[in-house]
PDB file of C-alpha atoms and ligand atoms in Angstrom:
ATOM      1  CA  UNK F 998      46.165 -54.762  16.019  1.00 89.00           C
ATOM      2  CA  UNK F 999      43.180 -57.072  16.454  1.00 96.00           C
ATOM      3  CA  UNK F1000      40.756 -57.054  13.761  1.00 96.00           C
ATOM      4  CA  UNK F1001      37.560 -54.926  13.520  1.00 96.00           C
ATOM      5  CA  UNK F1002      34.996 -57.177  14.120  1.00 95.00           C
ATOM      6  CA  UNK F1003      36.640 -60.617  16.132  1.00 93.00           C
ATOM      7  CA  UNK F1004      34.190 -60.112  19.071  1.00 92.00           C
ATOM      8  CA  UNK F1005      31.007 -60.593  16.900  1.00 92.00           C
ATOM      9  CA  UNK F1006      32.620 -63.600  15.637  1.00 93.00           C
ATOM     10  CA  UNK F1007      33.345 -65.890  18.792  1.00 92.00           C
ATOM     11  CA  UNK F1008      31.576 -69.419  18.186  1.00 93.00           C
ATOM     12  CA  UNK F1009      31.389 -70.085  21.846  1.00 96.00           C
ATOM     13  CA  UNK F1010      27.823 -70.399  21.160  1.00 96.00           C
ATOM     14  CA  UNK F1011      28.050 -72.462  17.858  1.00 96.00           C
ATOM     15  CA  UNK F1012      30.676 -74.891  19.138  1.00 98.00           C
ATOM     16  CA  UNK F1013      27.992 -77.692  20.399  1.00 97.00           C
ATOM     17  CA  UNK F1014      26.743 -78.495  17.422  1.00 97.00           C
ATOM     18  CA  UNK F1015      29.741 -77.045  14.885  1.00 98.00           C
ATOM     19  CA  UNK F1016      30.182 -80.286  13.497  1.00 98.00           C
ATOM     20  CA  UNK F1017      26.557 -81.290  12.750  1.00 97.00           C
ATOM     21  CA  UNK F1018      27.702 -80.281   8.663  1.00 96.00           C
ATOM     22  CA  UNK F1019      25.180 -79.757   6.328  1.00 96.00           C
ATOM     23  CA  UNK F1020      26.722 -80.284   3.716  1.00 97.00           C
ATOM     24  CA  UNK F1021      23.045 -79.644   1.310  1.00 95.00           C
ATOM     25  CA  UNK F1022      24.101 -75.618   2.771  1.00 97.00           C
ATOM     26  CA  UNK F1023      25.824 -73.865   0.304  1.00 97.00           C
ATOM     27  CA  UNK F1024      27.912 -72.387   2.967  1.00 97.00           C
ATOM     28  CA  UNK F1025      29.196 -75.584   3.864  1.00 97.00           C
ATOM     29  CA  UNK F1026      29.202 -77.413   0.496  1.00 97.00           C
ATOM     30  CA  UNK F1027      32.432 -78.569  -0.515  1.00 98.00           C
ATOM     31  CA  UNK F1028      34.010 -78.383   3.184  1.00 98.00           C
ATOM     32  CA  UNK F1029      35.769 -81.349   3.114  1.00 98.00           C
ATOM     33  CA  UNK F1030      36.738 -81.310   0.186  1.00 98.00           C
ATOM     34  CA  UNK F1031      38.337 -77.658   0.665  1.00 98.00           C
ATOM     35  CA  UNK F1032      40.009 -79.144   4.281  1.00 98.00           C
ATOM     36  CA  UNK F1033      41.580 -82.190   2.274  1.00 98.00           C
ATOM     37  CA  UNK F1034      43.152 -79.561  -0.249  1.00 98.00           C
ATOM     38  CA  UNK F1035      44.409 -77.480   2.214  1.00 98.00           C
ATOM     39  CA  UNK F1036      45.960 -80.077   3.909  1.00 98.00           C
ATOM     40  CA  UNK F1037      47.434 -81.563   0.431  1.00 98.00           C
ATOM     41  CA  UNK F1038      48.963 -77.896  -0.309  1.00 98.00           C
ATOM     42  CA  UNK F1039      50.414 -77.603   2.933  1.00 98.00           C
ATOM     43  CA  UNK F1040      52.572 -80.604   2.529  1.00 98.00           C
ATOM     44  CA  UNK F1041      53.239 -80.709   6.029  1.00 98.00           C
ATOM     45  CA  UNK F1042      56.587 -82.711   7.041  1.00 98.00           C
ATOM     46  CA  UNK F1043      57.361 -84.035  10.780  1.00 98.00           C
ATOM     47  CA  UNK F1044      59.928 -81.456  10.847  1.00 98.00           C
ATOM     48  CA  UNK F1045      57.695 -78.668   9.945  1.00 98.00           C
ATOM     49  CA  UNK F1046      56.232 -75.937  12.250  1.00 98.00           C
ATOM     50  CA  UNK F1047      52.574 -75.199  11.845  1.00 98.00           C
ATOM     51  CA  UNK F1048      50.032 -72.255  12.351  1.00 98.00           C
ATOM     52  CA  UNK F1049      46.419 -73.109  12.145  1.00 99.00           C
ATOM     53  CA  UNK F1050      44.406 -69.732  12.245  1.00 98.00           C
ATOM     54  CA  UNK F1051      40.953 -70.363  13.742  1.00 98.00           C
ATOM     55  CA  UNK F1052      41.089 -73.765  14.316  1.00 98.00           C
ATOM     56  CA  UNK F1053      37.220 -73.779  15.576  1.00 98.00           C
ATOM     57  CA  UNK F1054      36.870 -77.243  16.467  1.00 98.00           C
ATOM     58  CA  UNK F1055      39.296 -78.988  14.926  1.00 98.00           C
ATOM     59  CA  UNK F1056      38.401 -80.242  11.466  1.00 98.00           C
ATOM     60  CA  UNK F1057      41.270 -79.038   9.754  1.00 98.00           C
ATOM     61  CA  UNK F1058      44.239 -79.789  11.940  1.00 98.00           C
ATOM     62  CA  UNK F1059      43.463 -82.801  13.071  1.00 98.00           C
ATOM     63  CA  UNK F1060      44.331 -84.240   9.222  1.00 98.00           C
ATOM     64  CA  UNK F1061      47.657 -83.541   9.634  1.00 98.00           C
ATOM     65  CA  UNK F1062      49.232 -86.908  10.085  1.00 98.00           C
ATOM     66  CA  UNK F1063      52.255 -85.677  11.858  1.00 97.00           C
ATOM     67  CA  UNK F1064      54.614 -82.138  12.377  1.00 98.00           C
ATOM     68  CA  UNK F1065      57.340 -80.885  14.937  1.00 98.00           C
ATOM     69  CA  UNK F1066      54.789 -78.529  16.159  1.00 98.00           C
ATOM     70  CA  UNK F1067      51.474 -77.365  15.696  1.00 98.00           C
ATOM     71  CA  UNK F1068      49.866 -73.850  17.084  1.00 98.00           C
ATOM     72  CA  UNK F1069      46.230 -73.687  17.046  1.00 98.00           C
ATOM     73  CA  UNK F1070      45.200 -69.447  17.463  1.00 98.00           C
ATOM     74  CA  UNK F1071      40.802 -69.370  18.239  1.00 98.00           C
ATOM     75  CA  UNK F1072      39.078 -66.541  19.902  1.00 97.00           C
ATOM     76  CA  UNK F1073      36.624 -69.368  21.180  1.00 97.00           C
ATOM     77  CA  UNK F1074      37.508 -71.388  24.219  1.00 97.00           C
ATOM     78  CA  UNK F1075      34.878 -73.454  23.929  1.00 98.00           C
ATOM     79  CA  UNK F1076      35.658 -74.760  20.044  1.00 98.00           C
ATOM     80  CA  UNK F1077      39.612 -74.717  21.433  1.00 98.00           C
ATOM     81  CA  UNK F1078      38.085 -77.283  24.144  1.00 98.00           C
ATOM     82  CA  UNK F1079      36.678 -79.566  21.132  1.00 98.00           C
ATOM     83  CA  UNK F1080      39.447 -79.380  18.747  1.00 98.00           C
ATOM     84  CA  UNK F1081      41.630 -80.636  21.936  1.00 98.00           C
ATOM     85  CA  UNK F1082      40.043 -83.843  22.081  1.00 98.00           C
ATOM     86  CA  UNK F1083      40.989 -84.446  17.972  1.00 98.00           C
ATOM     87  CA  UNK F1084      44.611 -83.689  18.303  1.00 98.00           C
ATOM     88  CA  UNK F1085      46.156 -85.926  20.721  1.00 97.00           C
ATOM     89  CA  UNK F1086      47.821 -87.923  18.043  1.00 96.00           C
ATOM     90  CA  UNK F1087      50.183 -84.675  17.613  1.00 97.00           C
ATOM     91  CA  UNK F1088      53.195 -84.347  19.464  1.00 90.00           C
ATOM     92  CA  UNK F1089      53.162 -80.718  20.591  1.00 97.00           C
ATOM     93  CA  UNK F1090      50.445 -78.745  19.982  1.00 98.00           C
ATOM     94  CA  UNK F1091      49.536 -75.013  21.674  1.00 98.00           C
ATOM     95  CA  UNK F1092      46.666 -73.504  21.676  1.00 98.00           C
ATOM     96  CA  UNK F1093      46.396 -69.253  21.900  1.00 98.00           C
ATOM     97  CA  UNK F1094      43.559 -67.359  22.697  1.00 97.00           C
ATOM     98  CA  UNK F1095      43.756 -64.211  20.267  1.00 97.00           C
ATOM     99  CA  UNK F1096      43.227 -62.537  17.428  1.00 97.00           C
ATOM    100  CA  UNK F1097      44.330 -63.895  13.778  1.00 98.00           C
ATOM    101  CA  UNK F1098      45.509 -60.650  12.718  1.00 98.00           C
ATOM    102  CA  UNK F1099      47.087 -60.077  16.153  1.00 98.00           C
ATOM    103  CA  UNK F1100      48.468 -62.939  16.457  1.00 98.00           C
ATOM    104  CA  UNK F1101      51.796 -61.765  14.365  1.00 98.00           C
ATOM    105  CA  UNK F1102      55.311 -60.787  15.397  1.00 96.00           C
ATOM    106  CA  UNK F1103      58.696 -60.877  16.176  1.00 95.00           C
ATOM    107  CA  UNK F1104      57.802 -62.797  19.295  1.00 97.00           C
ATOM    108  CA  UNK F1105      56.466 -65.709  17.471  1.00 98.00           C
ATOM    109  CA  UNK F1106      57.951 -68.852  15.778  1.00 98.00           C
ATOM    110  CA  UNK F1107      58.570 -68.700  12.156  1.00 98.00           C
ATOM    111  CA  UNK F1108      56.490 -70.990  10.615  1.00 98.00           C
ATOM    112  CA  UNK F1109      57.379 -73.742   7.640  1.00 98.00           C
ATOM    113  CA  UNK F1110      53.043 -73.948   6.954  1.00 99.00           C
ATOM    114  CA  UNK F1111      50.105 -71.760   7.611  1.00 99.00           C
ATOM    115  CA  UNK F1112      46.630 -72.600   7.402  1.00 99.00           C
ATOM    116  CA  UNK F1113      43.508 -71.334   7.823  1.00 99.00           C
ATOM    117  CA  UNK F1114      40.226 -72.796   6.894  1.00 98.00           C
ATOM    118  CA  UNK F1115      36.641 -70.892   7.265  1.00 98.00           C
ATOM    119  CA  UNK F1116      37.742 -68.032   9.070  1.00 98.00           C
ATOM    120  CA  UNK F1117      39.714 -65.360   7.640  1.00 98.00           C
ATOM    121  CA  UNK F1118      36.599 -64.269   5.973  1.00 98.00           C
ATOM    122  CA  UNK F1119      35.653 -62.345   9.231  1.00 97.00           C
ATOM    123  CA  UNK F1120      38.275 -60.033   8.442  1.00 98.00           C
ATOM    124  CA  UNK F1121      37.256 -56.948   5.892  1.00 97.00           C
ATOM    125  CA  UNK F1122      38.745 -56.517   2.606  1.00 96.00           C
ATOM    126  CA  UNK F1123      41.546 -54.230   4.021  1.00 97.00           C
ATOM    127  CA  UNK F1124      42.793 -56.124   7.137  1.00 98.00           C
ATOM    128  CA  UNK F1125      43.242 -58.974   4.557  1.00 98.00           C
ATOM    129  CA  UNK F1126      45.925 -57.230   2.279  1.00 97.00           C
ATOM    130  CA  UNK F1127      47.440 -56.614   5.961  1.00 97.00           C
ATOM    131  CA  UNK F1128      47.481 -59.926   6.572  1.00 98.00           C
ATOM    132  CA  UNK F1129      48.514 -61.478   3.334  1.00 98.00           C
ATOM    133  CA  UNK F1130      51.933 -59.547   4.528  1.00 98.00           C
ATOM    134  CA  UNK F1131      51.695 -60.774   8.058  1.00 98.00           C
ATOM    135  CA  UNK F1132      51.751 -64.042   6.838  1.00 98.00           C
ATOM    136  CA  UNK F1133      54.683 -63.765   4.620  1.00 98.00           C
ATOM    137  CA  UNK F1134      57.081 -62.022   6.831  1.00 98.00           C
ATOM    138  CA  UNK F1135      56.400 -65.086   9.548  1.00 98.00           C
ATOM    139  CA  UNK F1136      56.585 -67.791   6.739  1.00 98.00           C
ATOM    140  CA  UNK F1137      60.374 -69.690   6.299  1.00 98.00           C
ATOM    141  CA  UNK F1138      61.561 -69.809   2.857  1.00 98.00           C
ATOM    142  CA  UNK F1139      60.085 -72.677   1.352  1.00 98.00           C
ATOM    143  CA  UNK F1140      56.690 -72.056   3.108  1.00 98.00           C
ATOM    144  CA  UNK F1141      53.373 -72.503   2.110  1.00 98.00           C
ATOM    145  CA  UNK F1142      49.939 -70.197   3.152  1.00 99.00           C
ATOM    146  CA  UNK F1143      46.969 -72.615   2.536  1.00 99.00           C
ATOM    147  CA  UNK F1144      43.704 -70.547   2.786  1.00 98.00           C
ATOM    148  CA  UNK F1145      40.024 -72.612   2.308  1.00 98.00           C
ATOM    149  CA  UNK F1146      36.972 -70.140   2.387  1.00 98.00           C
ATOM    150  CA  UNK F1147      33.445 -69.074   1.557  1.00 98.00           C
ATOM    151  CA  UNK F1148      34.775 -66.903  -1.864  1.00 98.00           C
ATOM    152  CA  UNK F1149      33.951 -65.356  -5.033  1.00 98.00           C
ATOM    153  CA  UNK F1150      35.764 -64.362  -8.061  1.00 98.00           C
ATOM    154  CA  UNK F1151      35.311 -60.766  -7.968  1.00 98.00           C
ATOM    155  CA  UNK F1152      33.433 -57.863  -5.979  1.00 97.00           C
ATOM    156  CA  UNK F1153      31.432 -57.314  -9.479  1.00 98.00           C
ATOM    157  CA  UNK F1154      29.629 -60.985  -9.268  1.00 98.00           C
ATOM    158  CA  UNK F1155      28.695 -60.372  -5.281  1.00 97.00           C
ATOM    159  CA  UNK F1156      24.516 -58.653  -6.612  1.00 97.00           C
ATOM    160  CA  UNK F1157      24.019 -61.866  -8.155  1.00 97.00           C
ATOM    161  CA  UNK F1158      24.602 -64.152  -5.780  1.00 97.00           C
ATOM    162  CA  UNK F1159      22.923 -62.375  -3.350  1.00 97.00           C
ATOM    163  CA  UNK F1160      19.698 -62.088  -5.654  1.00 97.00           C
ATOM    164  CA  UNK F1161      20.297 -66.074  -6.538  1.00 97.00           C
ATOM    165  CA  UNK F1162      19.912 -67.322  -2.629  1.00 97.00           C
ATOM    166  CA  UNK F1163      16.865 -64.488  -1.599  1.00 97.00           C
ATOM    167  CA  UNK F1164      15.382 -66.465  -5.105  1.00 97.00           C
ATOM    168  CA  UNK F1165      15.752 -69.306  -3.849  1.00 97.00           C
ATOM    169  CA  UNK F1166      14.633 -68.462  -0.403  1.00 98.00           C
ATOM    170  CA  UNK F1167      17.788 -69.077   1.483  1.00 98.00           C
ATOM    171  CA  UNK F1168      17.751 -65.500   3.354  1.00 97.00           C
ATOM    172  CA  UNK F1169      19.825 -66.516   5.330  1.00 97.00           C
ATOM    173  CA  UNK F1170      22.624 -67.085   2.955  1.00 97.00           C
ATOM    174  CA  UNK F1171      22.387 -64.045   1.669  1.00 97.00           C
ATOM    175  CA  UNK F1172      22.718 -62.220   4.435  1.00 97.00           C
ATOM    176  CA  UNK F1173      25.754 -63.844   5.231  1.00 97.00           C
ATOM    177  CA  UNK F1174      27.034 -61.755   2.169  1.00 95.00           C
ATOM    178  CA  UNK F1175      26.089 -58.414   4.108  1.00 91.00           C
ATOM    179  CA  UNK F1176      27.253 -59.340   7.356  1.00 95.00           C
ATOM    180  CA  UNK F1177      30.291 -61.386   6.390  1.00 97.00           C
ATOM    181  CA  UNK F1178      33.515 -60.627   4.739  1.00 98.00           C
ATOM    182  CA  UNK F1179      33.769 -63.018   1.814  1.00 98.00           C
ATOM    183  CA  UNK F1180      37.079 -63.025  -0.031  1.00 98.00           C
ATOM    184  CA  UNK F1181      37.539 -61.839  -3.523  1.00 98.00           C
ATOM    185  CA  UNK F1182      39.510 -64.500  -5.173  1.00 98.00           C
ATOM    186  CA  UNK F1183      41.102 -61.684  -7.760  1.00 98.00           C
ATOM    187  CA  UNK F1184      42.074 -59.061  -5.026  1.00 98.00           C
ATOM    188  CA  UNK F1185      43.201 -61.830  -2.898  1.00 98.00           C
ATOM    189  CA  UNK F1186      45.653 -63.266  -5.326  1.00 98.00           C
ATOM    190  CA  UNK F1187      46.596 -59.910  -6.578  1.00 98.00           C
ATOM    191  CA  UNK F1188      47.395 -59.193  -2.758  1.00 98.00           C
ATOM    192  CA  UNK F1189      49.223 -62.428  -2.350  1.00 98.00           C
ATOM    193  CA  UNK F1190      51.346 -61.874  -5.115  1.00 98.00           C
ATOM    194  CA  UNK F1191      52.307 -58.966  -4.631  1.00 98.00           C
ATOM    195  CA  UNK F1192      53.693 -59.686  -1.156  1.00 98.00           C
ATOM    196  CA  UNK F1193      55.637 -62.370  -2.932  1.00 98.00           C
ATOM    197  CA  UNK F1194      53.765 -65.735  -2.715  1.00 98.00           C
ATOM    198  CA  UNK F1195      53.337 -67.671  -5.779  1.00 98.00           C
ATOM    199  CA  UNK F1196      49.551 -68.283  -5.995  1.00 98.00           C
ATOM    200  CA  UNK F1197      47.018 -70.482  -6.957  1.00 98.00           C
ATOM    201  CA  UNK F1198      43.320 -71.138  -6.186  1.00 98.00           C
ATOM    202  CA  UNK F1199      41.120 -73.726  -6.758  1.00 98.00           C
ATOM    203  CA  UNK F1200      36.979 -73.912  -6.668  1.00 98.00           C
ATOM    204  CA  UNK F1201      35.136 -76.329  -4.647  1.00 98.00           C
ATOM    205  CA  UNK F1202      31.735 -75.654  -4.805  1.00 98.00           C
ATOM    206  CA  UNK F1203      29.602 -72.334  -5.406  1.00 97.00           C
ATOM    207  CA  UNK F1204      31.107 -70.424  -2.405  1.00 98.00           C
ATOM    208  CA  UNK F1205      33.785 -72.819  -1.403  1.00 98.00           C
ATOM    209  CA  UNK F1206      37.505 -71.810  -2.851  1.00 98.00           C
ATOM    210  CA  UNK F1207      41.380 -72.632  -1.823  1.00 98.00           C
ATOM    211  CA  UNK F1208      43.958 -70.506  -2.143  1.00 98.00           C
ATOM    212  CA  UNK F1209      47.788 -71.690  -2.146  1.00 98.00           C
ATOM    213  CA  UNK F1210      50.238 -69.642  -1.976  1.00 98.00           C
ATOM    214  CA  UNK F1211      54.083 -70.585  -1.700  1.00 98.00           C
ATOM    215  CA  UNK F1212      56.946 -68.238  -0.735  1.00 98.00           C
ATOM    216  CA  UNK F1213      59.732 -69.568  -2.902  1.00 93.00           C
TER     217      UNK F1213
HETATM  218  C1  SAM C1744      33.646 -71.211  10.999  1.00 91.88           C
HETATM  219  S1  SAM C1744      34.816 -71.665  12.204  1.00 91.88           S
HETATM  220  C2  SAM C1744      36.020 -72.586  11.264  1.00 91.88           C
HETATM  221  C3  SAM C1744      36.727 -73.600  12.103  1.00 91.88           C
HETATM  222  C4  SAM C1744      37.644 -74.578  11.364  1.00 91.88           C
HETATM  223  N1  SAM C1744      38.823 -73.921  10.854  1.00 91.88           N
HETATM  224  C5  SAM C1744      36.914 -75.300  10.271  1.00 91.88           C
HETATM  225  O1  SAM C1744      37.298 -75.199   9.093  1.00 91.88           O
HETATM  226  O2  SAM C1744      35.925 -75.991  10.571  1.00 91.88           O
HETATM  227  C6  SAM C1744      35.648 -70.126  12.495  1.00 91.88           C
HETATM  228  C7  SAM C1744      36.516 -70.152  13.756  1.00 91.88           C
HETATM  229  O3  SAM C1744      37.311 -68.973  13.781  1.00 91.88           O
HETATM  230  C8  SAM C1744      37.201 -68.342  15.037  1.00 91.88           C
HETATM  231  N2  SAM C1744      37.384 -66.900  14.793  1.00 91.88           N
HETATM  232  C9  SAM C1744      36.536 -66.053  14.178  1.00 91.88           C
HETATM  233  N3  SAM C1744      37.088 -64.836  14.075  1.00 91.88           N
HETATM  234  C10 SAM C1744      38.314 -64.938  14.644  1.00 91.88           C
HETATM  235  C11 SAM C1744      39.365 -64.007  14.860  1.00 91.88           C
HETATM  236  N4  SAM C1744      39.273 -62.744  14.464  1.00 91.88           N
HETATM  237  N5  SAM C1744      40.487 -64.444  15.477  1.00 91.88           N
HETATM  238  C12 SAM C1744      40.604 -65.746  15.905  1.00 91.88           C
HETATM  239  N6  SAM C1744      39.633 -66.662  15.716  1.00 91.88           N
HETATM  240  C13 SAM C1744      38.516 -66.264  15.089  1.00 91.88           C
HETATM  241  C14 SAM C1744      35.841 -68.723  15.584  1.00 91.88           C
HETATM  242  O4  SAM C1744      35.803 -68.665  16.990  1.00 91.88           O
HETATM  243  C15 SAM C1744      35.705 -70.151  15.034  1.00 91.88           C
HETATM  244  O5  SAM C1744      36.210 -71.105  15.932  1.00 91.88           O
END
């Protein structure tokens, strides 16, 4: 099952100047700070299998120093085509064109690390919970689900943020809210645990979170 809305979220068109990071925009304040921590959670071995979920350029993947293998799943050939140029140091990296949620299933590798930075918040609040399971069923034991995002605490603080960026005049921040998916750190964690995973997330800036989760 592909997700509801994957088409509107192809970055073909943002993939030229994806890494020009404003850093000043709260949507992107705290990114590197987010990728480092996923990266540190992941604690990825040169034995270990890896998943990177919307790998958009790059950024995230290409910190990993070294692995056994590394899939890279993008609906976007053109950030795929970017993010190939930062990963040669790897020794044998994929790259699929498809979904995230889709991407699950008895036909694919069990992975020892999955991670995911900046995208998973184009799925809605339901495909999520269907995903926290996807990715625990197609973890090893021993695995760890690193997840770096645009979040908030709860559902219940969502008005006020909204109302603090149209204040401010960053419209189009706020509309991201509307149009966008962003997690719910409580629901997420409440999900993630109850698939399993041991859990804990970590804040970054005002929309930038972490979530680890291990499956012991
Ligand atoms: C904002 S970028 C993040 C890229 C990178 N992970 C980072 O942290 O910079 C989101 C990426 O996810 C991809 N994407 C969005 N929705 C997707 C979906 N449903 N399935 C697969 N890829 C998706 C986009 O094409 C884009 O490359």
């Amino acid at each position: 099952m592909k997700s509801k809305h994957y088409q509107e979220f192809n970055h073909d068109e943002d993939a030229p100047t994806y890494d020009q990071i404003d850093l000043n925009d709260p949507i992107r304040h705290g990114y590197y700070e987010v990728l480092d921590w996923t990266i540190e959670q992941a604690a990825i071995s040169s034995d270990d299998v890896v998943l990177d979920l919307g790998t958009g350029t790059g950024n995230l993947s290409k910190l990993i120093q070294s692995c056994k293998q590394l899939i890279c799943v993008d609906i976007s050939n053109n950030m795929m085509e970017i993010a190939k140029t930062k990963l040669v140091h790897l020794p044998q990296v994929e790259f699929v064109f498809e979904d995230v949620l889709a991407y699950f299933g008895e036909s694919r590798p069990q992975f020892d690390a999955i991670i995911s930075t900046y995208t998973l918040h184009h799925l809605i609040e339901d495909e999520k919970q269907i995903f926290f399971q996807k990715v625990f069923d197609q973890l090893n034991p021993g695995g760890r689900a690193v997840f770096g995002d645009l979040m908030l605490e709860s559902k219940t603080v969502e008005p006020d943020f909204i109302k603090k960026y149209r204040d401010q005049g960053l419209e189009g921040v706020a509309q991201a809210f509307e149009e966008e998916f962003f997690w719910y750190v409580d629901s997420a964690v409440t999900g993630l645990e109850r698939v399993g995973f041991s859990v804990e997330a970590k804040r970054f800036s005002d929309l930038s979170w972490a979530i680890s989760a291990k499956k012991l």
